[in-house]
Tab-separated table of C-alpha atoms and ligand atoms in Angstrom:
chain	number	residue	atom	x	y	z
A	329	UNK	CA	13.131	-17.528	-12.177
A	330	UNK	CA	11.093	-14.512	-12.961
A	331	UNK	CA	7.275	-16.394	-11.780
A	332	UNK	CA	5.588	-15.630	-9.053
A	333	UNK	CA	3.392	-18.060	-8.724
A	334	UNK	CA	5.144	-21.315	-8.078
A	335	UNK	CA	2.510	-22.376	-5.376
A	336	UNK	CA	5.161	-23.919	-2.935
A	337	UNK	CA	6.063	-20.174	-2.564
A	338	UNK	CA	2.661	-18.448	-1.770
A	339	UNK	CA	2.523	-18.796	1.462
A	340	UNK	CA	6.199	-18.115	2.130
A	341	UNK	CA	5.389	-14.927	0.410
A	342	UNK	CA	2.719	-14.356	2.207
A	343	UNK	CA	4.601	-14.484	5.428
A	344	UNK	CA	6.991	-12.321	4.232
A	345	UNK	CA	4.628	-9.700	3.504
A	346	UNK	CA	6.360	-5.879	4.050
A	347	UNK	CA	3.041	-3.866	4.516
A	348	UNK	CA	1.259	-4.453	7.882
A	349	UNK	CA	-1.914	-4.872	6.051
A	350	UNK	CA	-1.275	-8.237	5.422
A	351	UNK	CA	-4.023	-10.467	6.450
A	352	UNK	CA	-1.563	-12.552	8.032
A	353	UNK	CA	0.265	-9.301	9.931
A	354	UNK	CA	-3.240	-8.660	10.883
A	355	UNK	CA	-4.032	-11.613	12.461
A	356	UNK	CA	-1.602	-11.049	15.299
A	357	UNK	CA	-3.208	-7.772	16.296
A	358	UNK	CA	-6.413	-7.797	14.715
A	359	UNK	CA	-8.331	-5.136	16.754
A	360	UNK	CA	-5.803	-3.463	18.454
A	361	UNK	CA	-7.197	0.127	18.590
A	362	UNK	CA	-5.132	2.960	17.085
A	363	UNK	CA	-3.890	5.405	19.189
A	364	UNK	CA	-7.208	7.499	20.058
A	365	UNK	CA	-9.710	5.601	21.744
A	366	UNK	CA	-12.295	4.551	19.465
A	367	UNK	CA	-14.344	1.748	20.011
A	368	UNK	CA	-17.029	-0.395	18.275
A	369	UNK	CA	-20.064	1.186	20.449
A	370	UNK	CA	-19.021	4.504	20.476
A	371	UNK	CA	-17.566	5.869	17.038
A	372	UNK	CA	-15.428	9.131	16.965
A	373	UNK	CA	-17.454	12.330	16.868
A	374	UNK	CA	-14.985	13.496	14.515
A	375	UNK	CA	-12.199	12.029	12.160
A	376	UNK	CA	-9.115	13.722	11.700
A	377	UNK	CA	-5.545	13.185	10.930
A	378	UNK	CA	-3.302	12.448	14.123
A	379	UNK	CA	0.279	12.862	13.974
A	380	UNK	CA	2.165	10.944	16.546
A	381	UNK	CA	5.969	11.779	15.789
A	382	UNK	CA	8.601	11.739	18.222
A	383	UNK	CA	10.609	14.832	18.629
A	384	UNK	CA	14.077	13.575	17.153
A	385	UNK	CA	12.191	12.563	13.860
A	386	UNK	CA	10.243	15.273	14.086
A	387	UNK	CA	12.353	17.419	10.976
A	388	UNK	CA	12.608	14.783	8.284
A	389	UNK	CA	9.005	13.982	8.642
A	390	UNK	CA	8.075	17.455	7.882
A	391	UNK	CA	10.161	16.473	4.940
A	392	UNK	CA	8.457	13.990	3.523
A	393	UNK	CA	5.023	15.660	4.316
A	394	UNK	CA	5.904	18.886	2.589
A	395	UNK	CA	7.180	16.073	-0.554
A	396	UNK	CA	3.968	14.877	-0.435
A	397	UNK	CA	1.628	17.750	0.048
A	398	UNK	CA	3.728	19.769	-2.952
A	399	UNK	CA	1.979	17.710	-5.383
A	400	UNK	CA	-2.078	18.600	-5.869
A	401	UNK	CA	-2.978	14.801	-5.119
A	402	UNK	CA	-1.173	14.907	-2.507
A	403	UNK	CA	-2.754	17.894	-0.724
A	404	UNK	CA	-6.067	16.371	-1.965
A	405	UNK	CA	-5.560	12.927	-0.362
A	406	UNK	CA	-4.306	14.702	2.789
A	407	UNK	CA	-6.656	17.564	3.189
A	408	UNK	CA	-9.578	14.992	2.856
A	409	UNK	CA	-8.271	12.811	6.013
A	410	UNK	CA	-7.376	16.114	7.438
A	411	UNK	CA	-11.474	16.470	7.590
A	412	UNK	CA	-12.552	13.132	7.214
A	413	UNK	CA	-15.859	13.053	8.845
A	414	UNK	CA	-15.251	9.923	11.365
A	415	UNK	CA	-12.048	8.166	10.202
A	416	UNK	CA	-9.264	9.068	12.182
A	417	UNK	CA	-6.133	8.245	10.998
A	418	UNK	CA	-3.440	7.990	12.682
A	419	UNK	CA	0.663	8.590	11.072
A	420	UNK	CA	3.569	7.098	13.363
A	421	UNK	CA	7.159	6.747	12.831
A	422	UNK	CA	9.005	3.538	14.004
A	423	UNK	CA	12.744	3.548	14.302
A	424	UNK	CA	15.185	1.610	12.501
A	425	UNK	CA	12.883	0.531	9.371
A	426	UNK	CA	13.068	1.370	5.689
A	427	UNK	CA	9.249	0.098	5.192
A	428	UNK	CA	6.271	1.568	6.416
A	429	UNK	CA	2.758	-0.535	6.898
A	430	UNK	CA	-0.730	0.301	7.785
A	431	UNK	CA	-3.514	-1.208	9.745
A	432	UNK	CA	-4.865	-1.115	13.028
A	433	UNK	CA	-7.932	-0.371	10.866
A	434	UNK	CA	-11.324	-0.183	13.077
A	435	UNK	CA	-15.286	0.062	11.777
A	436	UNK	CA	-18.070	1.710	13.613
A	437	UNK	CA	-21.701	-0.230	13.859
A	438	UNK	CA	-22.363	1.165	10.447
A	439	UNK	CA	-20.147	-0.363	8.722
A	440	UNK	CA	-17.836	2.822	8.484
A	441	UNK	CA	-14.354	2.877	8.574
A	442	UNK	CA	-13.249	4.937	11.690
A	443	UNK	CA	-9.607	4.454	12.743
A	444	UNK	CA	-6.649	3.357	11.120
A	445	UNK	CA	-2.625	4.003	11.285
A	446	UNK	CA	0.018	4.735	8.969
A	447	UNK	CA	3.292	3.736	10.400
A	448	UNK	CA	6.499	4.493	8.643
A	449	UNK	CA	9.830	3.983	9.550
A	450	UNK	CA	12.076	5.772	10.326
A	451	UNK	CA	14.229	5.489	7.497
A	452	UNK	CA	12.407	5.341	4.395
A	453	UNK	CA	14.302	7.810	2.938
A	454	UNK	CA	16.488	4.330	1.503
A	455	UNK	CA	15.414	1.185	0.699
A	456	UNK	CA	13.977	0.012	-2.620
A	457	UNK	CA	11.189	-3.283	-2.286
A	458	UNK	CA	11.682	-5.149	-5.031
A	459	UNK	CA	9.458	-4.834	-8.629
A	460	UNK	CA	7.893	-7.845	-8.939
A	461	UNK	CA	5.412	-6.332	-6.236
A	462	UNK	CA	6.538	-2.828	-5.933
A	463	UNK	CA	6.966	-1.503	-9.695
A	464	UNK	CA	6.413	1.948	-8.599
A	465	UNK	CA	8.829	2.639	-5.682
A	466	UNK	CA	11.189	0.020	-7.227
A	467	UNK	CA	11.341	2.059	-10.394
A	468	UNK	CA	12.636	4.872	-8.552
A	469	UNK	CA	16.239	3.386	-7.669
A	470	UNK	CA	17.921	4.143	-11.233
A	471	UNK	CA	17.101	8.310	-11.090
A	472	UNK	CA	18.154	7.972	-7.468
A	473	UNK	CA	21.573	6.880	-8.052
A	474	UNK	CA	21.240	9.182	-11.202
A	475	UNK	CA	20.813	12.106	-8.216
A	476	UNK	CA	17.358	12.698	-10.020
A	477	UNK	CA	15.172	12.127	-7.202
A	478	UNK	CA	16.461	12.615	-3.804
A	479	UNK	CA	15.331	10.345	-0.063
A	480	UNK	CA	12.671	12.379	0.567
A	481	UNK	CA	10.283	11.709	-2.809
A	482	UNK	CA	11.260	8.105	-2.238
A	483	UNK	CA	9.624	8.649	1.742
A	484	UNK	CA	6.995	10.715	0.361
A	485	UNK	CA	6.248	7.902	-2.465
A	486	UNK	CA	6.311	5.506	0.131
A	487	UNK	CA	3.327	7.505	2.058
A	488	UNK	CA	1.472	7.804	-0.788
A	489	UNK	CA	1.892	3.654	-0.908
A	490	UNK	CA	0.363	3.567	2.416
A	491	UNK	CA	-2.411	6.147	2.015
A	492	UNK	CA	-3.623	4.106	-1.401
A	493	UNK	CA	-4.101	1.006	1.493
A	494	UNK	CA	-6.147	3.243	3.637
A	495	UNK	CA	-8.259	4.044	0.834
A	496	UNK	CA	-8.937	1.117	-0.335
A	497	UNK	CA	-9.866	-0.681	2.700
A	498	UNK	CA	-12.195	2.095	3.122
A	499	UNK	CA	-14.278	0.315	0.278
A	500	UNK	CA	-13.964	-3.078	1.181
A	501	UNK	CA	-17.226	-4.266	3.628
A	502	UNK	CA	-16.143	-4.639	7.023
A	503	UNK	CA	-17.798	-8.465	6.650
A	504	UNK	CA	-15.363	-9.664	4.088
A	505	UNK	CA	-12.350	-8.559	5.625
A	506	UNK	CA	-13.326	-9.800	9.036
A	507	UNK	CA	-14.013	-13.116	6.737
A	508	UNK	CA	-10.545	-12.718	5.361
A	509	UNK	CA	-8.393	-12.697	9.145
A	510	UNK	CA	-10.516	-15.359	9.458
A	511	UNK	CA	-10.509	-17.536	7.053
A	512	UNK	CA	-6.873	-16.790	5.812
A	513	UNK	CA	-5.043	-18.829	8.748
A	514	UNK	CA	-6.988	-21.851	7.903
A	515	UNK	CA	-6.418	-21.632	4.408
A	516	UNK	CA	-2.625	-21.452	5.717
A	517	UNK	CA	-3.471	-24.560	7.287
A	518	UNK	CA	-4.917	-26.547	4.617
A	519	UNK	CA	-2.329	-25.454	2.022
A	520	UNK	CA	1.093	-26.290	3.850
A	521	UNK	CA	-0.655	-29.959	4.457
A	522	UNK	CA	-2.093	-31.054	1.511
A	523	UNK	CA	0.964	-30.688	-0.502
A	524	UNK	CA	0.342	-27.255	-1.558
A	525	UNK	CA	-1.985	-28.338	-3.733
A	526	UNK	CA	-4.378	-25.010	-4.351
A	527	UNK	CA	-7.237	-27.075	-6.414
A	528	UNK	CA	-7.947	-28.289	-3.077
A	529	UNK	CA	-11.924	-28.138	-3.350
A	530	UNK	CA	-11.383	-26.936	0.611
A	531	UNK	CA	-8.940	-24.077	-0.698
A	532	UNK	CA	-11.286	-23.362	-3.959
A	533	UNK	CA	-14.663	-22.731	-1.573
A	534	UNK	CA	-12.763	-20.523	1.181
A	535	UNK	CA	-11.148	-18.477	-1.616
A	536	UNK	CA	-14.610	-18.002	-3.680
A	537	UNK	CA	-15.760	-16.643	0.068
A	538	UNK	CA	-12.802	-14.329	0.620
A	539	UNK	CA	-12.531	-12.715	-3.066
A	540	UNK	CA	-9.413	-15.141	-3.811
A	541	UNK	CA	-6.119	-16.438	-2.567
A	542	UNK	CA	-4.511	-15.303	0.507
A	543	UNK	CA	-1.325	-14.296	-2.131
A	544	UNK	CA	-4.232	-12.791	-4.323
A	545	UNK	CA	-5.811	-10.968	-1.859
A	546	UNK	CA	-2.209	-9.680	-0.358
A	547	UNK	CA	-0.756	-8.910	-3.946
A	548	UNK	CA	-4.535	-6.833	-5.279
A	549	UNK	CA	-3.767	-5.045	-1.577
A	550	UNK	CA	-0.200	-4.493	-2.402
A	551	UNK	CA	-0.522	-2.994	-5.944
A	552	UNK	CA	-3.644	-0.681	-4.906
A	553	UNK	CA	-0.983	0.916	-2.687
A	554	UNK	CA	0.985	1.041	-5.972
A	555	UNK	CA	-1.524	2.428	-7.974
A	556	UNK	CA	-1.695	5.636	-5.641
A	557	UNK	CA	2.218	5.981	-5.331
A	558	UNK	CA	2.065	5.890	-9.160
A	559	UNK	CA	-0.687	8.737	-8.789
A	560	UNK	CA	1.520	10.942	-6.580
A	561	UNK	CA	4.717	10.513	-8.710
A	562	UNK	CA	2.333	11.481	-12.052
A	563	UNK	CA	1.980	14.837	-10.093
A	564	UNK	CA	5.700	14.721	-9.023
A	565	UNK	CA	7.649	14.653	-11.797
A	566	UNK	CA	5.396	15.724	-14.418
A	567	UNK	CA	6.986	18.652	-15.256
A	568	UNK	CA	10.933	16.045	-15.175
A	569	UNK	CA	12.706	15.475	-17.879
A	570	UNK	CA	13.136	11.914	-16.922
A	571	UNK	CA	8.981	11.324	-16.589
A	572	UNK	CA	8.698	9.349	-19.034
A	573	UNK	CA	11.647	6.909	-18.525
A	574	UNK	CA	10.208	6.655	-14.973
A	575	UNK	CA	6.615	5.558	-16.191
A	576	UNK	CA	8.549	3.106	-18.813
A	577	UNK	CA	10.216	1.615	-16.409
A	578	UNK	CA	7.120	1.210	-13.930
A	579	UNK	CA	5.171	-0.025	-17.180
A	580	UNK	CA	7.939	-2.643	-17.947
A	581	UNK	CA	7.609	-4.142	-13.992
A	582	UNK	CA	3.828	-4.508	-14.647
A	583	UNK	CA	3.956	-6.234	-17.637
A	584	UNK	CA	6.430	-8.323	-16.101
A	585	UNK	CA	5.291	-9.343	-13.162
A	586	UNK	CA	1.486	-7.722	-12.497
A	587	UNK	CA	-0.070	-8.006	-15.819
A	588	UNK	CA	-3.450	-8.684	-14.339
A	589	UNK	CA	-3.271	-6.380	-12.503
A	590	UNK	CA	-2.078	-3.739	-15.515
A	591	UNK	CA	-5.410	-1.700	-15.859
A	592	UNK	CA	-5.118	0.381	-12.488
A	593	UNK	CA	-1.689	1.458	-13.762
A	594	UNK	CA	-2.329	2.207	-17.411
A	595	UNK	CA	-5.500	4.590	-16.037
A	596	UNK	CA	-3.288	6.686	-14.072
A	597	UNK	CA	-0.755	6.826	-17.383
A	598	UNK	CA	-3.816	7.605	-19.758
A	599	UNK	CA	-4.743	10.518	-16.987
A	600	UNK	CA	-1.627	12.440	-17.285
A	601	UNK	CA	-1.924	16.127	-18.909
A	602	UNK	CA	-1.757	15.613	-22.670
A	603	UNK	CA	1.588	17.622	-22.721
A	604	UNK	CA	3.113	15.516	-20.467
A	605	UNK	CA	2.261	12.109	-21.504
A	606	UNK	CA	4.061	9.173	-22.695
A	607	UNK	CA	2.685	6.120	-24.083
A	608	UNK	CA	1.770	3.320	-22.200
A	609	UNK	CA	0.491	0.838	-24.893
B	713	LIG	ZN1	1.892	-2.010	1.076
């Protein structure tokens, strides 16, 4: 069954979110503060990027940081947290994981973003999410097992995943994602007991208020962190032979599966140097 959308399985997917942005993942910890102590009244003088590695996995994230900063988005994405005016974010490693989340996201009285965290695990050197929300790392696994690409651009791919979530919460208003971890729980609610019926004039008003579905909202999250692992792997392989079997095999996923979604992906195809690119229509 190649849908998605079977509504009895939204909010199973929901739960089963892998990134800690998830409005549900969220909800458990909603304004937990990341590791420096920034709060509400009193935002950070300075932002900055704070590394928070312990020593034994110290090495192979130097790895994946020099994968990522070898490409010129890369260094661009980094060097801009690096001297962020007020946001600092915060990277951590957690043991035993193959996926890495992000959240712990914090706004100061203007409305401005000012803390948020990056944890990856500590093995996402392997592990593949699947491609019916993940076309971009997913379409990876092939050149892998091909000994094309090797653990560290799949960790590196993987940070670029998370750093497209920080960057796009950083242009959502504060209000409507406080509106979201609110409102997303009682849409929960509502769904599992009215038969999962999502014409539910209840669930049609709180979705108009929070900019759609909790699966919608999750999913546009999901493949904005995509989008910007798709951005890092144009730099990456550019200069591959395999480049363009890797961006027809991303390009088949999002047909597939993310079709509404297809326009973020087909910009960063279009944007490729006109040596290097393949077609995406
Ligand atoms: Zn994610």
């Amino acid at each position: 069954m190649k849908s998605k959308r079977m509504p009895g399985t939204l909010f199973v997917i929901a739960m089963f979110a892998c990134c800690a942005v998830s409005a549900t993942a969220q909800k458990a910890n909603p304004l937990r503060s990341a590791t420096r102590n920034v709060s509400l009244a009193e935002p950070a003088e300075t932002g900055g990027i704070r590394e928070v590695i312990p020593s034994k996995f110290q090495k192979r994230y130097e790895e994946w940081k020099a994968e990522f900063l070898s490409t010129d988005i890369g260094k661009a994405q980094w060097d801009m947290y690096a001297h962020h005016p007020h946001l600092v974010l915060t990277i951590t490693i957690n043991s035993n994981s193959k996926g890495a989340g992000s959240g712990k996201y914090k706004w100061n009285d203007s409305g401005e973003l000012v803390a948020a965290t990056i944890s990856l695990g500590s093995e996402i050197e392997r592990g593949y999410p699947s491609s019916v929300y993940y076309p971009v790392m997913n379409a990876l696994e092939p050149f892998e097992s091909q000994r094309l690409i090797d653990g560290s651009m799949l960790a590196a791919t993987k940070l670029a995943h998370e750093f497209g979530h920080v960057m796009k919460i950083s242009s959502v208003p504060r209000s409507l994602y406080d509106l979201q971890i609110q409102l997303v729980p009682v849409y929960n609610k509502i769904f599992l007991s009215n038969g999962y019926n999502v014409n539910d004039p209840r669930l049609v008003d709180i979705a108009q208020k929070i900019g759609g579905n909790p699966v919608q909202i999750w999913e546009d999250r999901e493949y904005w962190g995509e989008a910007n692992a798709m951005l890092f792997l144009r730099d990456r392989v550019a200069k591959e032979k395999f480049h363009c079997r890797l961006f027809g095999k991303i390009k088949q996923a999002v047909e597939e599966y993310a079709k509404d979604y297809e326009e973020r992906f087909a910009e960063i195809a279009k944007s490729q140097g006109a040596i290097y690119s393949c077609s995406w229509k």
